[in-house]
């Protein structure tokens, strides 16, 4: 990676790959979710994720680049771990708890990447890229917050 511009493009490709993987995984998670709220959250985040892919494509276009992903070992690892948690859970309730945790790991990865991409778009003067990347970042934060509220609700229900 010779300079920040190259690193920026690399990170864009990394998250593009990650978003596509996430879009493939979310329907499976929605199908396996026991609670209707969680199912709905996965379905609505799938719609948002498809929007993220489209927004990234506009950023590539803006930079005069072809939209293309590069393998992201981090998201592959996070999703693989999620798969393990899901397949090993002995009941629906435990599986839901595991899926919330796995999905939050995904959101946190996305948040760190988009946070960096926004900062670098500013540094590099890619003015048109800032807003779409910030919009995605906001949706990732909101998705994470929603998952946190589900996790808390579960704890409260258990305590009651
Ligand atoms: Zn996303
Ligand atoms: Fe990555
Ligand atoms: Fe996300």
mmCIF file with all atom_site columns, C-alpha atoms and ligand atoms in Angstrom:
data_model
loop_
_atom_site.group_PDB
_atom_site.id
_atom_site.type_symbol
_atom_site.label_atom_id
_atom_site.label_alt_id
_atom_site.label_comp_id
_atom_site.label_asym_id
_atom_site.label_entity_id
_atom_site.label_seq_id
_atom_site.pdbx_PDB_ins_code
_atom_site.Cartn_x
_atom_site.Cartn_y
_atom_site.Cartn_z
_atom_site.occupancy
_atom_site.B_iso_or_equiv
_atom_site.pdbx_formal_charge
_atom_site.auth_seq_id
_atom_site.auth_comp_id
_atom_site.auth_asym_id
_atom_site.auth_atom_id
_atom_site.pdbx_PDB_model_num
ATOM   1   C  CA  . UNK A 1 1   ? 0.000   0.000   0.000   1.00 0.00 ? 1   UNK A CA  1
ATOM   2   C  CA  . UNK A 1 2   ? 1.937   3.002   -1.166  1.00 0.00 ? 2   UNK A CA  1
ATOM   3   C  CA  . UNK A 1 3   ? -0.207  5.866   0.044   1.00 0.00 ? 3   UNK A CA  1
ATOM   4   C  CA  . UNK A 1 4   ? -3.420  6.833   1.820   1.00 0.00 ? 4   UNK A CA  1
ATOM   5   C  CA  . UNK A 1 5   ? -5.365  6.939   -1.455  1.00 0.00 ? 5   UNK A CA  1
ATOM   6   C  CA  . UNK A 1 6   ? -4.447  3.332   -2.153  1.00 0.00 ? 6   UNK A CA  1
ATOM   7   C  CA  . UNK A 1 7   ? -5.321  2.338   1.378   1.00 0.00 ? 7   UNK A CA  1
ATOM   8   C  CA  . UNK A 1 8   ? -8.674  4.140   1.045   1.00 0.00 ? 8   UNK A CA  1
ATOM   9   C  CA  . UNK A 1 9   ? -9.488  2.185   -2.111  1.00 0.00 ? 9   UNK A CA  1
ATOM   10  C  CA  . UNK A 1 10  ? -8.384  -1.040  -0.474  1.00 0.00 ? 10  UNK A CA  1
ATOM   11  C  CA  . UNK A 1 11  ? -10.681 -0.429  2.506   1.00 0.00 ? 11  UNK A CA  1
ATOM   12  C  CA  . UNK A 1 12  ? -13.557 0.408   0.145   1.00 0.00 ? 12  UNK A CA  1
ATOM   13  C  CA  . UNK A 1 13  ? -13.052 -2.913  -1.619  1.00 0.00 ? 13  UNK A CA  1
ATOM   14  C  CA  . UNK A 1 14  ? -12.746 -4.710  1.701   1.00 0.00 ? 14  UNK A CA  1
ATOM   15  C  CA  . UNK A 1 15  ? -16.057 -3.352  3.001   1.00 0.00 ? 15  UNK A CA  1
ATOM   16  C  CA  . UNK A 1 16  ? -17.733 -3.900  -0.391  1.00 0.00 ? 16  UNK A CA  1
ATOM   17  C  CA  . UNK A 1 17  ? -16.816 -7.579  -0.130  1.00 0.00 ? 17  UNK A CA  1
ATOM   18  C  CA  . UNK A 1 18  ? -17.989 -7.620  3.502   1.00 0.00 ? 18  UNK A CA  1
ATOM   19  C  CA  . UNK A 1 19  ? -21.371 -6.018  2.704   1.00 0.00 ? 19  UNK A CA  1
ATOM   20  C  CA  . UNK A 1 20  ? -22.017 -8.574  -0.014  1.00 0.00 ? 20  UNK A CA  1
ATOM   21  C  CA  . UNK A 1 21  ? -21.234 -11.412 2.379   1.00 0.00 ? 21  UNK A CA  1
ATOM   22  C  CA  . UNK A 1 22  ? -23.481 -9.863  5.014   1.00 0.00 ? 22  UNK A CA  1
ATOM   23  C  CA  . UNK A 1 23  ? -26.311 -9.540  2.482   1.00 0.00 ? 23  UNK A CA  1
ATOM   24  C  CA  . UNK A 1 24  ? -26.017 -13.281 1.849   1.00 0.00 ? 24  UNK A CA  1
ATOM   25  C  CA  . UNK A 1 25  ? -25.981 -14.131 5.551   1.00 0.00 ? 25  UNK A CA  1
ATOM   26  C  CA  . UNK A 1 26  ? -28.821 -11.953 6.874   1.00 0.00 ? 26  UNK A CA  1
ATOM   27  C  CA  . UNK A 1 27  ? -31.657 -13.923 5.192   1.00 0.00 ? 27  UNK A CA  1
ATOM   28  C  CA  . UNK A 1 28  ? -30.348 -17.098 6.852   1.00 0.00 ? 28  UNK A CA  1
ATOM   29  C  CA  . UNK A 1 29  ? -30.269 -15.350 10.213  1.00 0.00 ? 29  UNK A CA  1
ATOM   30  C  CA  . UNK A 1 30  ? -33.787 -13.987 9.725   1.00 0.00 ? 30  UNK A CA  1
ATOM   31  C  CA  . UNK A 1 31  ? -35.007 -17.488 8.926   1.00 0.00 ? 31  UNK A CA  1
ATOM   32  C  CA  . UNK A 1 32  ? -33.428 -18.897 12.077  1.00 0.00 ? 32  UNK A CA  1
ATOM   33  C  CA  . UNK A 1 33  ? -34.549 -16.152 14.439  1.00 0.00 ? 33  UNK A CA  1
ATOM   34  C  CA  . UNK A 1 34  ? -37.147 -17.294 16.942  1.00 0.00 ? 34  UNK A CA  1
ATOM   35  C  CA  . UNK A 1 35  ? -38.320 -13.892 18.103  1.00 0.00 ? 35  UNK A CA  1
ATOM   36  C  CA  . UNK A 1 36  ? -40.420 -11.936 15.627  1.00 0.00 ? 36  UNK A CA  1
ATOM   37  C  CA  . UNK A 1 37  ? -38.651 -8.682  16.556  1.00 0.00 ? 37  UNK A CA  1
ATOM   38  C  CA  . UNK A 1 38  ? -35.242 -10.111 15.794  1.00 0.00 ? 38  UNK A CA  1
ATOM   39  C  CA  . UNK A 1 39  ? -36.455 -11.620 12.530  1.00 0.00 ? 39  UNK A CA  1
ATOM   40  C  CA  . UNK A 1 40  ? -37.850 -8.241  11.527  1.00 0.00 ? 40  UNK A CA  1
ATOM   41  C  CA  . UNK A 1 41  ? -34.606 -6.490  12.505  1.00 0.00 ? 41  UNK A CA  1
ATOM   42  C  CA  . UNK A 1 42  ? -32.535 -8.824  10.325  1.00 0.00 ? 42  UNK A CA  1
ATOM   43  C  CA  . UNK A 1 43  ? -34.940 -8.354  7.422   1.00 0.00 ? 43  UNK A CA  1
ATOM   44  C  CA  . UNK A 1 44  ? -34.886 -4.588  7.662   1.00 0.00 ? 44  UNK A CA  1
ATOM   45  C  CA  . UNK A 1 45  ? -31.101 -4.515  8.003   1.00 0.00 ? 45  UNK A CA  1
ATOM   46  C  CA  . UNK A 1 46  ? -30.890 -6.641  4.873   1.00 0.00 ? 46  UNK A CA  1
ATOM   47  C  CA  . UNK A 1 47  ? -32.714 -3.900  3.005   1.00 0.00 ? 47  UNK A CA  1
ATOM   48  C  CA  . UNK A 1 48  ? -30.318 -1.334  4.435   1.00 0.00 ? 48  UNK A CA  1
ATOM   49  C  CA  . UNK A 1 49  ? -27.353 -3.518  3.535   1.00 0.00 ? 49  UNK A CA  1
ATOM   50  C  CA  . UNK A 1 50  ? -28.505 -3.639  -0.067  1.00 0.00 ? 50  UNK A CA  1
ATOM   51  C  CA  . UNK A 1 51  ? -28.567 0.148   0.101   1.00 0.00 ? 51  UNK A CA  1
ATOM   52  C  CA  . UNK A 1 52  ? -24.999 0.141   1.458   1.00 0.00 ? 52  UNK A CA  1
ATOM   53  C  CA  . UNK A 1 53  ? -23.844 -1.900  -1.521  1.00 0.00 ? 53  UNK A CA  1
ATOM   54  C  CA  . UNK A 1 54  ? -25.517 0.576   -3.891  1.00 0.00 ? 54  UNK A CA  1
ATOM   55  C  CA  . UNK A 1 55  ? -23.991 3.553   -2.053  1.00 0.00 ? 55  UNK A CA  1
ATOM   56  C  CA  . UNK A 1 56  ? -20.528 2.004   -2.214  1.00 0.00 ? 56  UNK A CA  1
ATOM   57  C  CA  . UNK A 1 57  ? -21.016 1.541   -5.949  1.00 0.00 ? 57  UNK A CA  1
ATOM   58  C  CA  . UNK A 1 58  ? -21.692 5.258   -6.295  1.00 0.00 ? 58  UNK A CA  1
ATOM   59  C  CA  . UNK A 1 59  ? -18.488 5.985   -4.344  1.00 0.00 ? 59  UNK A CA  1
ATOM   60  C  CA  . UNK A 1 60  ? -16.468 3.729   -6.663  1.00 0.00 ? 60  UNK A CA  1
ATOM   61  C  CA  . UNK A 1 61  ? -18.031 5.484   -9.632  1.00 0.00 ? 61  UNK A CA  1
ATOM   62  C  CA  . UNK A 1 62  ? -17.211 8.880   -8.202  1.00 0.00 ? 62  UNK A CA  1
ATOM   63  C  CA  . UNK A 1 63  ? -13.557 7.821   -7.916  1.00 0.00 ? 63  UNK A CA  1
ATOM   64  C  CA  . UNK A 1 64  ? -13.597 6.537   -11.499 1.00 0.00 ? 64  UNK A CA  1
ATOM   65  C  CA  . UNK A 1 65  ? -13.153 2.951   -10.329 1.00 0.00 ? 65  UNK A CA  1
ATOM   66  C  CA  . UNK A 1 66  ? -14.907 -0.289  -11.083 1.00 0.00 ? 66  UNK A CA  1
ATOM   67  C  CA  . UNK A 1 67  ? -16.815 -1.603  -8.049  1.00 0.00 ? 67  UNK A CA  1
ATOM   68  C  CA  . UNK A 1 68  ? -14.867 -4.642  -6.940  1.00 0.00 ? 68  UNK A CA  1
ATOM   69  C  CA  . UNK A 1 69  ? -14.308 -6.417  -3.634  1.00 0.00 ? 69  UNK A CA  1
ATOM   70  C  CA  . UNK A 1 70  ? -11.213 -7.890  -2.048  1.00 0.00 ? 70  UNK A CA  1
ATOM   71  C  CA  . UNK A 1 71  ? -11.422 -10.794 0.370   1.00 0.00 ? 71  UNK A CA  1
ATOM   72  C  CA  . UNK A 1 72  ? -11.931 -9.546  3.904   1.00 0.00 ? 72  UNK A CA  1
ATOM   73  C  CA  . UNK A 1 73  ? -10.535 -12.160 6.272   1.00 0.00 ? 73  UNK A CA  1
ATOM   74  C  CA  . UNK A 1 74  ? -12.060 -10.346 9.239   1.00 0.00 ? 74  UNK A CA  1
ATOM   75  C  CA  . UNK A 1 75  ? -15.682 -10.601 8.075   1.00 0.00 ? 75  UNK A CA  1
ATOM   76  C  CA  . UNK A 1 76  ? -15.164 -14.193 6.991   1.00 0.00 ? 76  UNK A CA  1
ATOM   77  C  CA  . UNK A 1 77  ? -13.921 -15.001 10.487  1.00 0.00 ? 77  UNK A CA  1
ATOM   78  C  CA  . UNK A 1 78  ? -16.703 -13.112 12.233  1.00 0.00 ? 78  UNK A CA  1
ATOM   79  C  CA  . UNK A 1 79  ? -19.376 -14.814 10.110  1.00 0.00 ? 79  UNK A CA  1
ATOM   80  C  CA  . UNK A 1 80  ? -17.805 -18.229 10.551  1.00 0.00 ? 80  UNK A CA  1
ATOM   81  C  CA  . UNK A 1 81  ? -17.803 -17.765 14.292  1.00 0.00 ? 81  UNK A CA  1
ATOM   82  C  CA  . UNK A 1 82  ? -21.450 -16.672 14.103  1.00 0.00 ? 82  UNK A CA  1
ATOM   83  C  CA  . UNK A 1 83  ? -22.295 -19.827 12.164  1.00 0.00 ? 83  UNK A CA  1
ATOM   84  C  CA  . UNK A 1 84  ? -20.728 -21.966 14.856  1.00 0.00 ? 84  UNK A CA  1
ATOM   85  C  CA  . UNK A 1 85  ? -22.661 -20.235 17.624  1.00 0.00 ? 85  UNK A CA  1
ATOM   86  C  CA  . UNK A 1 86  ? -25.908 -20.647 15.689  1.00 0.00 ? 86  UNK A CA  1
ATOM   87  C  CA  . UNK A 1 87  ? -25.440 -24.299 14.830  1.00 0.00 ? 87  UNK A CA  1
ATOM   88  C  CA  . UNK A 1 88  ? -24.379 -25.276 18.328  1.00 0.00 ? 88  UNK A CA  1
ATOM   89  C  CA  . UNK A 1 89  ? -27.270 -23.597 20.180  1.00 0.00 ? 89  UNK A CA  1
ATOM   90  C  CA  . UNK A 1 90  ? -29.580 -26.168 21.735  1.00 0.00 ? 90  UNK A CA  1
ATOM   91  C  CA  . UNK A 1 91  ? -32.745 -24.082 21.615  1.00 0.00 ? 91  UNK A CA  1
ATOM   92  C  CA  . UNK A 1 92  ? -34.252 -21.120 19.834  1.00 0.00 ? 92  UNK A CA  1
ATOM   93  C  CA  . UNK A 1 93  ? -33.825 -18.756 22.724  1.00 0.00 ? 93  UNK A CA  1
ATOM   94  C  CA  . UNK A 1 94  ? -30.112 -19.474 23.080  1.00 0.00 ? 94  UNK A CA  1
ATOM   95  C  CA  . UNK A 1 95  ? -29.743 -19.241 19.319  1.00 0.00 ? 95  UNK A CA  1
ATOM   96  C  CA  . UNK A 1 96  ? -31.354 -15.791 19.325  1.00 0.00 ? 96  UNK A CA  1
ATOM   97  C  CA  . UNK A 1 97  ? -28.963 -14.626 22.044  1.00 0.00 ? 97  UNK A CA  1
ATOM   98  C  CA  . UNK A 1 98  ? -26.031 -15.972 20.030  1.00 0.00 ? 98  UNK A CA  1
ATOM   99  C  CA  . UNK A 1 99  ? -27.275 -14.343 16.839  1.00 0.00 ? 99  UNK A CA  1
ATOM   100 C  CA  . UNK A 1 100 ? -27.620 -10.965 18.548  1.00 0.00 ? 100 UNK A CA  1
ATOM   101 C  CA  . UNK A 1 101 ? -24.011 -11.246 19.740  1.00 0.00 ? 101 UNK A CA  1
ATOM   102 C  CA  . UNK A 1 102 ? -22.778 -12.381 16.320  1.00 0.00 ? 102 UNK A CA  1
ATOM   103 C  CA  . UNK A 1 103 ? -24.680 -9.610  14.531  1.00 0.00 ? 103 UNK A CA  1
ATOM   104 C  CA  . UNK A 1 104 ? -23.241 -7.014  16.895  1.00 0.00 ? 104 UNK A CA  1
ATOM   105 C  CA  . UNK A 1 105 ? -19.727 -8.224  16.080  1.00 0.00 ? 105 UNK A CA  1
ATOM   106 C  CA  . UNK A 1 106 ? -20.549 -7.635  12.405  1.00 0.00 ? 106 UNK A CA  1
ATOM   107 C  CA  . UNK A 1 107 ? -21.926 -4.141  13.086  1.00 0.00 ? 107 UNK A CA  1
ATOM   108 C  CA  . UNK A 1 108 ? -18.857 -3.231  15.115  1.00 0.00 ? 108 UNK A CA  1
ATOM   109 C  CA  . UNK A 1 109 ? -16.585 -4.291  12.287  1.00 0.00 ? 109 UNK A CA  1
ATOM   110 C  CA  . UNK A 1 110 ? -18.584 -2.173  9.851   1.00 0.00 ? 110 UNK A CA  1
ATOM   111 C  CA  . UNK A 1 111 ? -18.563 0.787   12.225  1.00 0.00 ? 111 UNK A CA  1
ATOM   112 C  CA  . UNK A 1 112 ? -14.779 0.725   12.516  1.00 0.00 ? 112 UNK A CA  1
ATOM   113 C  CA  . UNK A 1 113 ? -14.356 0.500   8.740   1.00 0.00 ? 113 UNK A CA  1
ATOM   114 C  CA  . UNK A 1 114 ? -16.845 3.231   7.845   1.00 0.00 ? 114 UNK A CA  1
ATOM   115 C  CA  . UNK A 1 115 ? -15.472 5.483   10.587  1.00 0.00 ? 115 UNK A CA  1
ATOM   116 C  CA  . UNK A 1 116 ? -12.038 5.198   8.998   1.00 0.00 ? 116 UNK A CA  1
ATOM   117 C  CA  . UNK A 1 117 ? -13.394 5.618   5.466   1.00 0.00 ? 117 UNK A CA  1
ATOM   118 C  CA  . UNK A 1 118 ? -15.248 8.820   6.415   1.00 0.00 ? 118 UNK A CA  1
ATOM   119 C  CA  . UNK A 1 119 ? -12.112 10.248  8.033   1.00 0.00 ? 119 UNK A CA  1
ATOM   120 C  CA  . UNK A 1 120 ? -9.941  9.367   5.046   1.00 0.00 ? 120 UNK A CA  1
ATOM   121 C  CA  . UNK A 1 121 ? -12.486 10.684  2.515   1.00 0.00 ? 121 UNK A CA  1
ATOM   122 C  CA  . UNK A 1 122 ? -12.197 13.997  4.367   1.00 0.00 ? 122 UNK A CA  1
ATOM   123 C  CA  . UNK A 1 123 ? -8.388  13.911  4.472   1.00 0.00 ? 123 UNK A CA  1
ATOM   124 C  CA  . UNK A 1 124 ? -8.156  12.997  0.796   1.00 0.00 ? 124 UNK A CA  1
ATOM   125 C  CA  . UNK A 1 125 ? -10.714 15.627  -0.233  1.00 0.00 ? 125 UNK A CA  1
ATOM   126 C  CA  . UNK A 1 126 ? -13.178 13.136  -1.737  1.00 0.00 ? 126 UNK A CA  1
ATOM   127 C  CA  . UNK A 1 127 ? -16.050 15.472  -0.913  1.00 0.00 ? 127 UNK A CA  1
ATOM   128 C  CA  . UNK A 1 128 ? -18.756 13.493  -2.703  1.00 0.00 ? 128 UNK A CA  1
ATOM   129 C  CA  . UNK A 1 129 ? -17.844 10.302  -0.858  1.00 0.00 ? 129 UNK A CA  1
ATOM   130 C  CA  . UNK A 1 130 ? -18.282 11.741  2.634   1.00 0.00 ? 130 UNK A CA  1
ATOM   131 C  CA  . UNK A 1 131 ? -22.097 11.927  2.750   1.00 0.00 ? 131 UNK A CA  1
ATOM   132 C  CA  . UNK A 1 132 ? -22.848 8.412   1.443   1.00 0.00 ? 132 UNK A CA  1
ATOM   133 C  CA  . UNK A 1 133 ? -20.246 6.885   3.754   1.00 0.00 ? 133 UNK A CA  1
ATOM   134 C  CA  . UNK A 1 134 ? -21.619 8.848   6.718   1.00 0.00 ? 134 UNK A CA  1
ATOM   135 C  CA  . UNK A 1 135 ? -25.156 7.746   5.890   1.00 0.00 ? 135 UNK A CA  1
ATOM   136 C  CA  . UNK A 1 136 ? -24.054 4.115   5.935   1.00 0.00 ? 136 UNK A CA  1
ATOM   137 C  CA  . UNK A 1 137 ? -22.159 4.652   9.192   1.00 0.00 ? 137 UNK A CA  1
ATOM   138 C  CA  . UNK A 1 138 ? -25.296 6.111   10.825  1.00 0.00 ? 138 UNK A CA  1
ATOM   139 C  CA  . UNK A 1 139 ? -27.339 3.086   9.795   1.00 0.00 ? 139 UNK A CA  1
ATOM   140 C  CA  . UNK A 1 140 ? -24.720 0.710   11.180  1.00 0.00 ? 140 UNK A CA  1
ATOM   141 C  CA  . UNK A 1 141 ? -24.787 2.588   14.497  1.00 0.00 ? 141 UNK A CA  1
ATOM   142 C  CA  . UNK A 1 142 ? -28.591 2.412   14.556  1.00 0.00 ? 142 UNK A CA  1
ATOM   143 C  CA  . UNK A 1 143 ? -28.549 -1.318  13.764  1.00 0.00 ? 143 UNK A CA  1
ATOM   144 C  CA  . UNK A 1 144 ? -26.082 -1.916  16.588  1.00 0.00 ? 144 UNK A CA  1
ATOM   145 C  CA  . UNK A 1 145 ? -28.216 0.103   18.996  1.00 0.00 ? 145 UNK A CA  1
ATOM   146 C  CA  . UNK A 1 146 ? -31.318 -1.860  18.067  1.00 0.00 ? 146 UNK A CA  1
ATOM   147 C  CA  . UNK A 1 147 ? -29.464 -5.128  18.721  1.00 0.00 ? 147 UNK A CA  1
ATOM   148 C  CA  . UNK A 1 148 ? -28.309 -3.793  22.102  1.00 0.00 ? 148 UNK A CA  1
ATOM   149 C  CA  . UNK A 1 149 ? -31.901 -3.020  23.019  1.00 0.00 ? 149 UNK A CA  1
ATOM   150 C  CA  . UNK A 1 150 ? -32.906 -6.592  22.129  1.00 0.00 ? 150 UNK A CA  1
ATOM   151 C  CA  . UNK A 1 151 ? -30.111 -7.978  24.282  1.00 0.00 ? 151 UNK A CA  1
ATOM   152 C  CA  . UNK A 1 152 ? -31.215 -5.767  27.184  1.00 0.00 ? 152 UNK A CA  1
ATOM   153 C  CA  . UNK A 1 153 ? -34.851 -6.721  26.745  1.00 0.00 ? 153 UNK A CA  1
ATOM   154 C  CA  . UNK A 1 154 ? -33.904 -10.369 26.939  1.00 0.00 ? 154 UNK A CA  1
ATOM   155 C  CA  . UNK A 1 155 ? -31.990 -9.787  30.157  1.00 0.00 ? 155 UNK A CA  1
ATOM   156 C  CA  . UNK A 1 156 ? -34.912 -7.901  31.686  1.00 0.00 ? 156 UNK A CA  1
ATOM   157 C  CA  . UNK A 1 157 ? -37.343 -10.634 30.725  1.00 0.00 ? 157 UNK A CA  1
ATOM   158 C  CA  . UNK A 1 158 ? -35.085 -13.232 32.264  1.00 0.00 ? 158 UNK A CA  1
ATOM   159 C  CA  . UNK A 1 159 ? -34.791 -11.228 35.480  1.00 0.00 ? 159 UNK A CA  1
ATOM   160 C  CA  . UNK A 1 160 ? -38.574 -10.784 35.710  1.00 0.00 ? 160 UNK A CA  1
HETATM 161 ZN ZN1 . LIG B 2 .   ? -23.574 -2.244  6.143   1.00 0.00 ? 1   LIG B ZN1 1
HETATM 162 FE FE1 . LIG B 2 .   ? -11.567 -6.434  6.329   1.00 0.00 ? 2   LIG B FE1 1
HETATM 163 FE FE1 . LIG B 2 .   ? -24.584 -3.636  9.029   1.00 0.00 ? 3   LIG B FE1 1
#
